Amino acid sequence: MDSLAVMAAYTVLFCIHFLQSRAGTAHWEELHTPTAAALLASGYPWDRLASLQYQPFCGGCTAETLAIYPSMVALGSSLAVWKLIPLSFGLAIVVLVMHIARQISGNTAARIAGLCLLFAPSFYIDNRMIAWGNHFEIAAVIMIKICLWVRWMRGHQPRAALGFGMASGLGFWFCYSSGVVIPVLIILWCRSHRLAVWLGQLQRVA
């Protein structure tokens, strides 16, 4: 219920921000991606989809082109329709961050995390309105990897390990910046593993 309430509040704040500064929520660079989707919706050949990706490192741009395509076919091409992409990623980030906080520290931590996302600094609020394909959205991929990593480390589940590997591969294609979390997770694992070994040795000595 907490997650649903935060998601509802996030959606309302997102829509208010969009209505108040409609043009200010668009960035010239992000508009390459909805333009590509609009071209596909108007009959552009699908076998040239790769040529519509404006940067070679931005697989996320192609992913978002494909994600918004059905909506553009059904609702037409507009900035409001395109903003469904950053809204969807923002909601995913809310759910994932609250889930991680709840799993690690409980419901209170999850509520605090949700409030932090709702009333974030202005830079974050402005940034979450824009779908570049390789900036704000990559946080969702990173959160998925953290969720799978925690499950893998806690239960040694092969499926979680497989999922982590797949999410990492998808993340690198989405944008290479998603890889920043992998060395951090490895370092944290090494530190916790060494701590566990040290505590075990201490218990044996005692």
Coordinates of C-alpha atoms in Angstrom, one line a residue:
M1 CA 0.0 0.0 0.0
D2 CA 2.9 2.4 0.8
S3 CA 4.3 1.9 -2.7
L4 CA 1.0 2.5 -4.4
A5 CA 0.5 5.7 -2.4
V6 CA 3.9 7.0 -3.4
M7 CA 3.4 6.0 -7.0
A8 CA 0.1 7.9 -7.1
A9 CA 1.7 10.9 -5.5
Y10 CA 4.7 10.7 -7.9
T11 CA 2.3 10.6 -10.9
V12 CA 0.4 13.6 -9.7
L13 CA 3.6 15.6 -9.1
F14 CA 4.9 14.5 -12.5
C15 CA 1.7 15.7 -14.3
I16 CA 1.6 19.0 -12.4
H17 CA 5.3 19.7 -13.4
F18 CA 4.5 18.8 -17.0
L19 CA 1.4 21.0 -17.2
Q20 CA 3.2 24.0 -15.5
S21 CA 6.3 23.9 -17.7
R22 CA 5.4 21.8 -20.7
A23 CA 8.1 23.1 -23.0
G24 CA 10.6 23.2 -20.2
T25 CA 10.3 19.4 -19.8
A26 CA 11.6 18.7 -23.3
H27 CA 15.3 18.6 -24.3
W28 CA 16.4 18.8 -27.9
E29 CA 18.6 15.7 -27.5
E30 CA 15.8 13.4 -26.2
L31 CA 13.5 14.3 -29.1
H32 CA 15.5 12.1 -31.5
T33 CA 13.9 9.0 -29.9
P34 CA 10.2 10.0 -30.2
T35 CA 11.0 11.2 -33.7
A36 CA 12.3 7.7 -34.5
A37 CA 9.1 6.2 -33.1
A38 CA 6.9 8.6 -35.0
L39 CA 8.8 7.7 -38.2
L40 CA 8.1 4.0 -37.6
A41 CA 4.5 4.7 -36.9
S42 CA 4.2 6.5 -40.2
G43 CA 5.6 3.6 -42.2
Y44 CA 9.4 3.9 -42.0
P45 CA 11.0 0.5 -42.8
W46 CA 11.6 -1.6 -39.6
D47 CA 14.8 -3.1 -41.2
R48 CA 16.4 0.3 -40.8
L49 CA 15.6 0.6 -37.1
A50 CA 19.3 0.5 -36.1
S51 CA 20.0 3.6 -38.2
L52 CA 17.5 5.6 -36.2
Q53 CA 19.6 5.2 -33.0
Y54 CA 21.3 8.6 -32.9
Q55 CA 24.3 7.5 -30.7
P56 CA 26.0 4.1 -31.0
F57 CA 26.3 3.8 -27.2
C58 CA 22.6 4.5 -26.5
G59 CA 20.8 1.2 -26.8
G60 CA 18.3 2.7 -24.4
C61 CA 17.2 5.0 -27.1
T62 CA 16.2 2.1 -29.3
A63 CA 14.5 0.4 -26.3
E64 CA 12.4 3.5 -25.7
T65 CA 11.6 3.9 -29.4
L66 CA 10.1 0.4 -29.3
A67 CA 8.4 1.0 -25.9
I68 CA 6.6 4.2 -27.0
Y69 CA 5.7 2.9 -30.5
P70 CA 2.4 1.3 -29.6
S71 CA 1.3 4.4 -27.7
M72 CA 2.1 6.6 -30.6
V73 CA 0.2 4.3 -33.0
A74 CA -2.8 4.3 -30.7
L75 CA -2.7 7.9 -29.4
G76 CA -0.7 9.8 -32.0
S77 CA 2.6 11.6 -31.7
S78 CA 2.8 14.3 -29.1
L79 CA 5.0 15.4 -26.2
A80 CA 2.4 14.3 -23.7
V81 CA 2.4 10.7 -25.1
W82 CA 6.2 10.7 -25.1
K83 CA 6.3 11.7 -21.4
L84 CA 4.8 8.3 -20.6
I85 CA 8.3 7.0 -21.0
P86 CA 10.0 9.0 -18.2
L87 CA 6.9 8.6 -16.1
S88 CA 7.1 4.8 -16.4
F89 CA 10.8 4.7 -15.6
G90 CA 10.2 7.0 -12.6
L91 CA 7.5 4.8 -11.2
A92 CA 9.7 1.7 -11.7
I93 CA 12.5 3.4 -9.8
V94 CA 10.1 4.3 -7.0
V95 CA 9.0 0.7 -6.7
L96 CA 12.5 -0.7 -6.8
V97 CA 14.1 1.7 -4.4
M98 CA 11.3 1.2 -1.9
H99 CA 11.6 -2.6 -2.3
I100 CA 15.3 -2.6 -1.7
A101 CA 14.9 -0.3 1.3
R102 CA 12.2 -2.5 2.7
Q103 CA 14.2 -5.7 2.2
I104 CA 17.3 -4.3 3.9
S105 CA 15.9 -2.0 6.6
G106 CA 12.1 -2.4 6.9
N107 CA 9.0 -0.5 6.1
T108 CA 10.1 2.8 7.7
A109 CA 13.2 2.9 5.5
A110 CA 11.0 2.2 2.5
R111 CA 8.7 5.1 3.4
I112 CA 11.6 7.5 3.9
A113 CA 13.1 6.4 0.5
G114 CA 9.8 7.0 -1.2
L115 CA 9.5 10.5 0.4
C116 CA 13.0 11.3 -0.7
L117 CA 12.1 10.5 -4.3
L118 CA 8.9 12.5 -4.1
F119 CA 10.6 15.6 -2.6
A120 CA 14.0 15.3 -4.3
P121 CA 16.2 18.3 -5.2
S122 CA 15.2 20.4 -8.2
F123 CA 17.9 18.9 -10.4
Y124 CA 16.5 15.5 -9.9
I125 CA 12.9 16.7 -10.4
D126 CA 13.8 18.3 -13.7
N127 CA 16.0 15.4 -14.8
R128 CA 13.2 12.8 -14.2
M129 CA 11.0 14.6 -16.7
I130 CA 13.4 13.8 -19.6
A131 CA 14.0 10.5 -21.3
W132 CA 17.4 10.6 -22.9
G133 CA 17.6 6.8 -23.0
N134 CA 20.9 6.7 -21.1
H135 CA 20.7 9.1 -18.1
F136 CA 17.8 9.0 -15.6
E137 CA 16.3 5.8 -16.9
I138 CA 19.5 3.8 -16.3
A139 CA 18.8 4.0 -12.5
A140 CA 15.9 1.5 -13.0
V141 CA 18.3 -1.0 -14.6
I142 CA 20.8 -0.5 -11.7
M143 CA 18.0 -1.0 -9.1
I144 CA 17.0 -4.3 -10.8
K145 CA 20.6 -5.5 -10.7
I146 CA 20.9 -4.6 -7.0
C147 CA 17.6 -6.5 -6.2
L148 CA 18.9 -9.6 -8.0
W149 CA 22.3 -9.3 -6.4
V150 CA 20.8 -9.1 -2.9
R151 CA 18.7 -12.2 -3.6
W152 CA 21.7 -14.0 -5.1
M153 CA 23.9 -13.2 -2.1
R154 CA 21.3 -14.0 0.5
G155 CA 19.9 -17.3 -0.9
H156 CA 22.6 -18.3 -3.4
Q157 CA 19.7 -18.7 -5.9
P158 CA 20.9 -19.7 -9.4
R159 CA 17.9 -17.9 -11.0
A160 CA 18.9 -14.7 -9.3
A161 CA 22.5 -15.1 -10.5
L162 CA 21.2 -15.8 -14.0
G163 CA 18.9 -12.7 -13.8
F164 CA 21.8 -10.6 -12.6
G165 CA 23.9 -11.6 -15.5
M166 CA 21.1 -10.9 -18.0
A167 CA 20.3 -7.6 -16.4
S168 CA 24.0 -6.6 -16.5
G169 CA 24.2 -7.5 -20.2
L170 CA 21.0 -5.6 -21.0
G171 CA 22.3 -2.7 -18.9
F172 CA 25.5 -2.5 -20.9
W173 CA 23.5 -2.4 -24.1
F174 CA 21.1 0.2 -22.6
C175 CA 24.0 2.3 -21.6
Y176 CA 27.5 1.5 -20.5
S177 CA 27.1 3.7 -17.4
S178 CA 25.0 1.0 -15.9
G179 CA 28.2 -1.0 -15.2
V180 CA 29.2 1.5 -12.5
V181 CA 27.3 -0.5 -9.9
I182 CA 29.1 -3.8 -10.6
P183 CA 32.5 -3.0 -9.0
V184 CA 30.7 -1.4 -6.1
L185 CA 28.7 -4.6 -5.4
I186 CA 31.9 -6.7 -5.7
I187 CA 33.8 -4.5 -3.3
L188 CA 30.8 -4.6 -0.8
W189 CA 30.7 -8.4 -1.1
C190 CA 34.5 -8.7 -0.5
R191 CA 34.2 -6.4 2.5
S192 CA 31.3 -8.3 4.0
H193 CA 32.9 -11.7 3.3
R194 CA 36.1 -10.6 5.0
L195 CA 34.1 -9.4 7.9
A196 CA 32.3 -12.7 8.2
V197 CA 35.6 -14.6 8.1
W198 CA 37.1 -12.3 10.7
L199 CA 34.1 -12.7 13.0
G200 CA 34.3 -16.5 12.6
Q201 CA 37.9 -16.5 13.6
L202 CA 37.2 -14.3 16.6
Q203 CA 34.5 -16.7 17.8
R204 CA 36.8 -19.6 17.5
V205 CA 39.5 -17.8 19.5
A206 CA 36.9 -16.9 22.2

